[in-house]
Amino acid sequence: MSQQILGTAEDRVLLASDSRVMAWEESGAVVRGQVRKLYQLGPHAFICSAGLAVGVDLSQALQREIRAAGVTDFIEIKVMAREFLNREYRRFLLENSRWFQENPEAPRLLYFTLAGYSERLKKCLACVLESKDLALPFTEIDIGPALTMPRVLTVEARFANLWSDPSQPLEDLAHFCLQALEKIASRDERVGAPFQVAAVTARGVEFFADFS
């Protein structure tokens, strides 16, 4: 499981994520660990995965793809990302179809949060791409100005109140997210530190807390 807190506005996007990953061995045992989930895609964009652990591998591969292409505007990055993630996730599912058949209890959800600044549109954008029950292509789901994934309504309501005030410094919003993730992790073993918090504005991507 992953826990994310997302805030979106035309002048900034903020995303906080935990690092807990749960993997299923061939024996059926569940292995818990920590892994970086949030990756920068050039100077003005980032991606964060949740759900199946393969999302981390796909995020890293996309990072290399974007870097090699030299693309920086989020509009182009989003187009490349959708094509890449659909293609490579389909390949992964074909290669592991037998394993999923033999392990029906294993999770079948994967989603990616993409955010960035578009110089062309002069604003920040964000989207969430979701695949349920191994379905493709990824579906872009509706998101509001403030969102928790999975939904934690008390945290979401408090964050939405803070996020709606444009005078709130990003540093203070990041601090709130870190505290919220710590509280969630204290009562849910599927959520775990270290936590990452990143924001993107017209100036570029800035990390307020990073995986270490």
CSV table of C-alpha atoms in Angstrom, one decimal:
chain,number,residue,atom,x,y,z
A,1,MET,CA,0.0,0.0,0.0
A,2,SER,CA,1.0,3.6,-0.5
A,3,GLN,CA,-0.3,6.8,1.0
A,4,GLN,CA,-0.2,10.0,-0.9
A,5,ILE,CA,-1.4,13.6,-0.2
A,6,LEU,CA,-1.8,15.8,-3.3
A,7,GLY,CA,-2.5,19.5,-3.7
A,8,THR,CA,-3.0,21.1,-7.1
A,9,ALA,CA,-3.3,24.7,-8.3
A,10,GLU,CA,-2.3,26.6,-11.4
A,11,ASP,CA,0.8,28.0,-9.7
A,12,ARG,CA,1.9,25.0,-7.7
A,13,VAL,CA,1.5,21.3,-7.1
A,14,LEU,CA,2.5,19.5,-3.9
A,15,LEU,CA,2.8,15.8,-3.4
A,16,ALA,CA,3.7,13.7,-0.3
A,17,SER,CA,4.2,10.0,-0.3
A,18,ASP,CA,5.3,7.2,2.0
A,19,SER,CA,7.8,4.5,1.0
A,20,ARG,CA,6.3,1.3,2.2
A,21,VAL,CA,6.3,-1.5,-0.4
A,22,MET,CA,4.8,-5.0,0.0
A,23,ALA,CA,6.0,-7.8,-2.2
A,24,TRP,CA,4.7,-11.4,-2.6
A,25,GLU,CA,7.1,-14.2,-2.7
A,26,GLU,CA,6.5,-17.4,-4.7
A,27,SER,CA,5.8,-19.1,-1.3
A,28,GLY,CA,3.0,-16.7,-0.8
A,29,ALA,CA,4.8,-14.8,2.0
A,30,VAL,CA,4.4,-11.0,2.2
A,31,VAL,CA,7.7,-9.1,2.4
A,32,ARG,CA,7.5,-5.5,3.7
A,33,GLY,CA,10.2,-3.0,2.8
A,34,GLN,CA,10.9,0.6,1.9
A,35,VAL,CA,11.6,2.1,-1.5
A,36,ARG,CA,11.7,5.5,-3.2
A,37,LYS,CA,8.5,6.1,-5.1
A,38,LEU,CA,8.8,9.8,-6.2
A,39,TYR,CA,11.1,10.6,-9.1
A,40,GLN,CA,11.9,13.8,-10.9
A,41,LEU,CA,11.1,13.9,-14.7
A,42,GLY,CA,13.4,16.7,-15.8
A,43,PRO,CA,13.5,20.1,-14.1
A,44,HIS,CA,9.8,20.8,-14.1
A,45,ALA,CA,8.0,17.5,-13.5
A,46,PHE,CA,7.8,14.4,-11.3
A,47,ILE,CA,6.1,11.0,-11.0
A,48,CYS,CA,5.0,9.0,-8.0
A,49,SER,CA,3.7,5.4,-8.1
A,50,ALA,CA,1.4,3.5,-5.8
A,51,GLY,CA,0.1,-0.1,-5.7
A,52,LEU,CA,2.0,-2.8,-7.4
A,53,ALA,CA,5.8,-2.6,-6.8
A,54,VAL,CA,6.5,-2.7,-10.5
A,55,GLY,CA,5.4,1.0,-10.5
A,56,VAL,CA,8.8,1.9,-9.1
A,57,ASP,CA,10.6,0.2,-11.9
A,58,LEU,CA,8.4,1.8,-14.5
A,59,SER,CA,8.9,5.3,-12.9
A,60,GLN,CA,12.7,4.8,-13.0
A,61,ALA,CA,12.5,3.7,-16.6
A,62,LEU,CA,10.3,6.6,-17.6
A,63,GLN,CA,12.8,9.0,-15.9
A,64,ARG,CA,15.5,7.6,-18.2
A,65,GLU,CA,13.3,7.9,-21.2
A,66,ILE,CA,12.4,11.5,-20.5
A,67,ARG,CA,16.0,12.4,-19.8
A,68,ALA,CA,17.2,10.8,-23.1
A,69,ALA,CA,14.4,12.6,-25.1
A,70,GLY,CA,15.3,16.0,-23.5
A,71,VAL,CA,11.6,16.8,-23.0
A,72,THR,CA,10.8,19.5,-20.4
A,73,ASP,CA,7.3,20.8,-20.9
A,74,PHE,CA,4.7,18.9,-18.9
A,75,ILE,CA,2.3,18.6,-21.9
A,76,GLU,CA,4.8,16.6,-23.8
A,77,ILE,CA,5.9,14.6,-20.8
A,78,LYS,CA,2.4,13.6,-20.0
A,79,VAL,CA,1.9,12.3,-23.6
A,80,MET,CA,5.2,10.4,-23.5
A,81,ALA,CA,4.3,9.0,-20.0
A,82,ARG,CA,0.9,7.6,-21.0
A,83,GLU,CA,2.3,5.9,-24.0
A,84,PHE,CA,5.3,4.5,-22.2
A,85,LEU,CA,3.4,3.3,-19.1
A,86,ASN,CA,0.7,1.6,-21.1
A,87,ARG,CA,3.3,-0.2,-23.3
A,88,GLU,CA,5.6,-1.3,-20.5
A,89,TYR,CA,2.9,-2.3,-18.0
A,90,ARG,CA,1.3,-4.4,-20.8
A,91,ARG,CA,4.6,-6.1,-21.3
A,92,PHE,CA,5.0,-6.8,-17.6
A,93,LEU,CA,1.5,-8.3,-17.4
A,94,LEU,CA,2.2,-10.6,-20.4
A,95,GLU,CA,5.4,-11.8,-18.9
A,96,ASN,CA,3.8,-12.4,-15.5
A,97,SER,CA,0.3,-13.5,-16.5
A,98,ARG,CA,0.8,-17.0,-15.0
A,99,TRP,CA,2.0,-15.7,-11.7
A,100,PHE,CA,-1.1,-13.5,-11.4
A,101,GLN,CA,-3.3,-16.5,-12.2
A,102,GLU,CA,-1.6,-18.5,-9.5
A,103,ASN,CA,-1.8,-15.7,-6.9
A,104,PRO,CA,-5.4,-14.3,-7.1
A,105,GLU,CA,-5.0,-12.7,-3.7
A,106,ALA,CA,-2.2,-10.5,-4.8
A,107,PRO,CA,-3.0,-6.8,-5.4
A,108,ARG,CA,-4.1,-5.7,-8.9
A,109,LEU,CA,-4.1,-2.0,-8.5
A,110,LEU,CA,-1.4,0.4,-10.0
A,111,TYR,CA,-1.6,4.1,-10.3
A,112,PHE,CA,0.8,7.0,-11.1
A,113,THR,CA,0.6,10.6,-10.1
A,114,LEU,CA,2.2,12.9,-12.6
A,115,ALA,CA,2.7,16.6,-12.0
A,116,GLY,CA,4.6,19.4,-13.7
A,117,TYR,CA,4.8,22.9,-15.1
A,118,SER,CA,4.0,23.7,-18.7
A,119,GLU,CA,5.8,26.7,-20.1
A,120,ARG,CA,3.5,26.5,-23.1
A,121,LEU,CA,0.4,27.0,-20.9
A,122,LYS,CA,2.1,29.0,-18.2
A,123,LYS,CA,0.6,26.9,-15.4
A,124,CYS,CA,1.1,23.7,-13.3
A,125,LEU,CA,-0.9,20.6,-14.1
A,126,ALA,CA,-1.4,17.2,-12.4
A,127,CYS,CA,-3.1,13.9,-13.2
A,128,VAL,CA,-3.6,10.5,-11.8
A,129,LEU,CA,-3.4,7.4,-14.1
A,130,GLU,CA,-5.1,4.3,-12.7
A,131,SER,CA,-5.2,0.6,-13.6
A,132,LYS,CA,-7.7,-1.5,-11.6
A,133,ASP,CA,-7.6,-5.3,-11.8
A,134,LEU,CA,-4.7,-5.2,-14.3
A,135,ALA,CA,-6.8,-3.4,-16.9
A,136,LEU,CA,-5.3,-1.3,-19.6
A,137,PRO,CA,-5.0,1.3,-20.9
A,138,PHE,CA,-4.6,3.5,-17.8
A,139,THR,CA,-7.6,5.6,-16.9
A,140,GLU,CA,-7.2,9.2,-15.9
A,141,ILE,CA,-9.3,9.8,-12.8
A,142,ASP,CA,-10.8,13.1,-11.7
A,143,ILE,CA,-8.9,14.9,-9.0
A,144,GLY,CA,-9.8,18.0,-7.0
A,145,PRO,CA,-7.6,20.7,-5.5
A,146,ALA,CA,-6.8,18.5,-2.5
A,147,LEU,CA,-6.8,14.7,-2.4
A,148,THR,CA,-5.6,11.8,-0.2
A,149,MET,CA,-5.0,8.4,-1.9
A,150,PRO,CA,-6.3,6.2,-0.4
A,151,ARG,CA,-8.9,8.5,1.1
A,152,VAL,CA,-8.2,9.7,4.7
A,153,LEU,CA,-11.0,12.2,5.0
A,154,THR,CA,-10.0,13.9,8.2
A,155,VAL,CA,-6.5,14.5,6.8
A,156,GLU,CA,-7.9,15.5,3.4
A,157,ALA,CA,-10.3,18.1,5.0
A,158,ARG,CA,-7.5,19.7,7.0
A,159,PHE,CA,-5.1,19.8,4.1
A,160,ALA,CA,-7.8,21.2,1.8
A,161,ASN,CA,-8.4,24.0,4.2
A,162,LEU,CA,-4.7,24.9,4.3
A,163,TRP,CA,-4.2,24.4,0.6
A,164,SER,CA,-7.1,26.8,-0.3
A,165,ASP,CA,-5.1,29.6,1.2
A,166,PRO,CA,-2.6,30.8,-1.4
A,167,SER,CA,-0.5,32.6,1.2
A,168,GLN,CA,0.4,29.3,2.9
A,169,PRO,CA,4.2,28.7,2.3
A,170,LEU,CA,5.0,25.4,0.6
A,171,GLU,CA,7.3,24.6,3.5
A,172,ASP,CA,4.5,24.8,6.0
A,173,LEU,CA,2.2,22.6,3.8
A,174,ALA,CA,5.0,20.1,3.4
A,175,HIS,CA,5.4,20.0,7.2
A,176,PHE,CA,1.7,19.3,7.6
A,177,CYS,CA,2.0,16.4,5.1
A,178,LEU,CA,4.9,14.9,7.0
A,179,GLN,CA,3.1,15.0,10.3
A,180,ALA,CA,0.0,13.6,8.7
A,181,LEU,CA,1.9,10.7,7.2
A,182,GLU,CA,3.6,10.0,10.5
A,183,LYS,CA,0.2,9.7,12.2
A,184,ILE,CA,-1.2,7.5,9.5
A,185,ALA,CA,1.8,5.2,9.7
A,186,SER,CA,1.6,4.9,13.4
A,187,ARG,CA,-1.8,3.2,13.1
A,188,ASP,CA,-1.4,1.4,9.7
A,189,GLU,CA,1.5,-0.9,9.1
A,190,ARG,CA,0.9,-0.7,5.4
A,191,VAL,CA,2.2,2.9,5.5
A,192,GLY,CA,5.8,3.6,6.4
A,193,ALA,CA,8.7,6.0,6.5
A,194,PRO,CA,10.8,7.5,5.1
A,195,PHE,CA,8.5,10.1,3.5
A,196,GLN,CA,9.0,12.2,0.4
A,197,VAL,CA,7.5,15.6,-0.2
A,198,ALA,CA,8.0,17.5,-3.5
A,199,ALA,CA,6.5,20.6,-5.1
A,200,VAL,CA,6.6,22.0,-8.6
A,201,THR,CA,6.2,25.6,-9.6
A,202,ALA,CA,7.3,27.7,-12.5
A,203,ARG,CA,10.8,27.7,-10.9
A,204,GLY,CA,11.0,23.9,-11.1
A,205,VAL,CA,10.8,20.9,-8.8
A,206,GLU,CA,11.8,21.3,-5.1
A,207,PHE,CA,12.1,18.5,-2.5
A,208,PHE,CA,11.1,19.3,1.1
A,209,ALA,CA,11.8,15.7,2.3
A,210,ASP,CA,13.4,13.0,0.3
A,211,PHE,CA,14.0,9.2,0.5
A,212,SER,CA,17.2,8.3,2.5
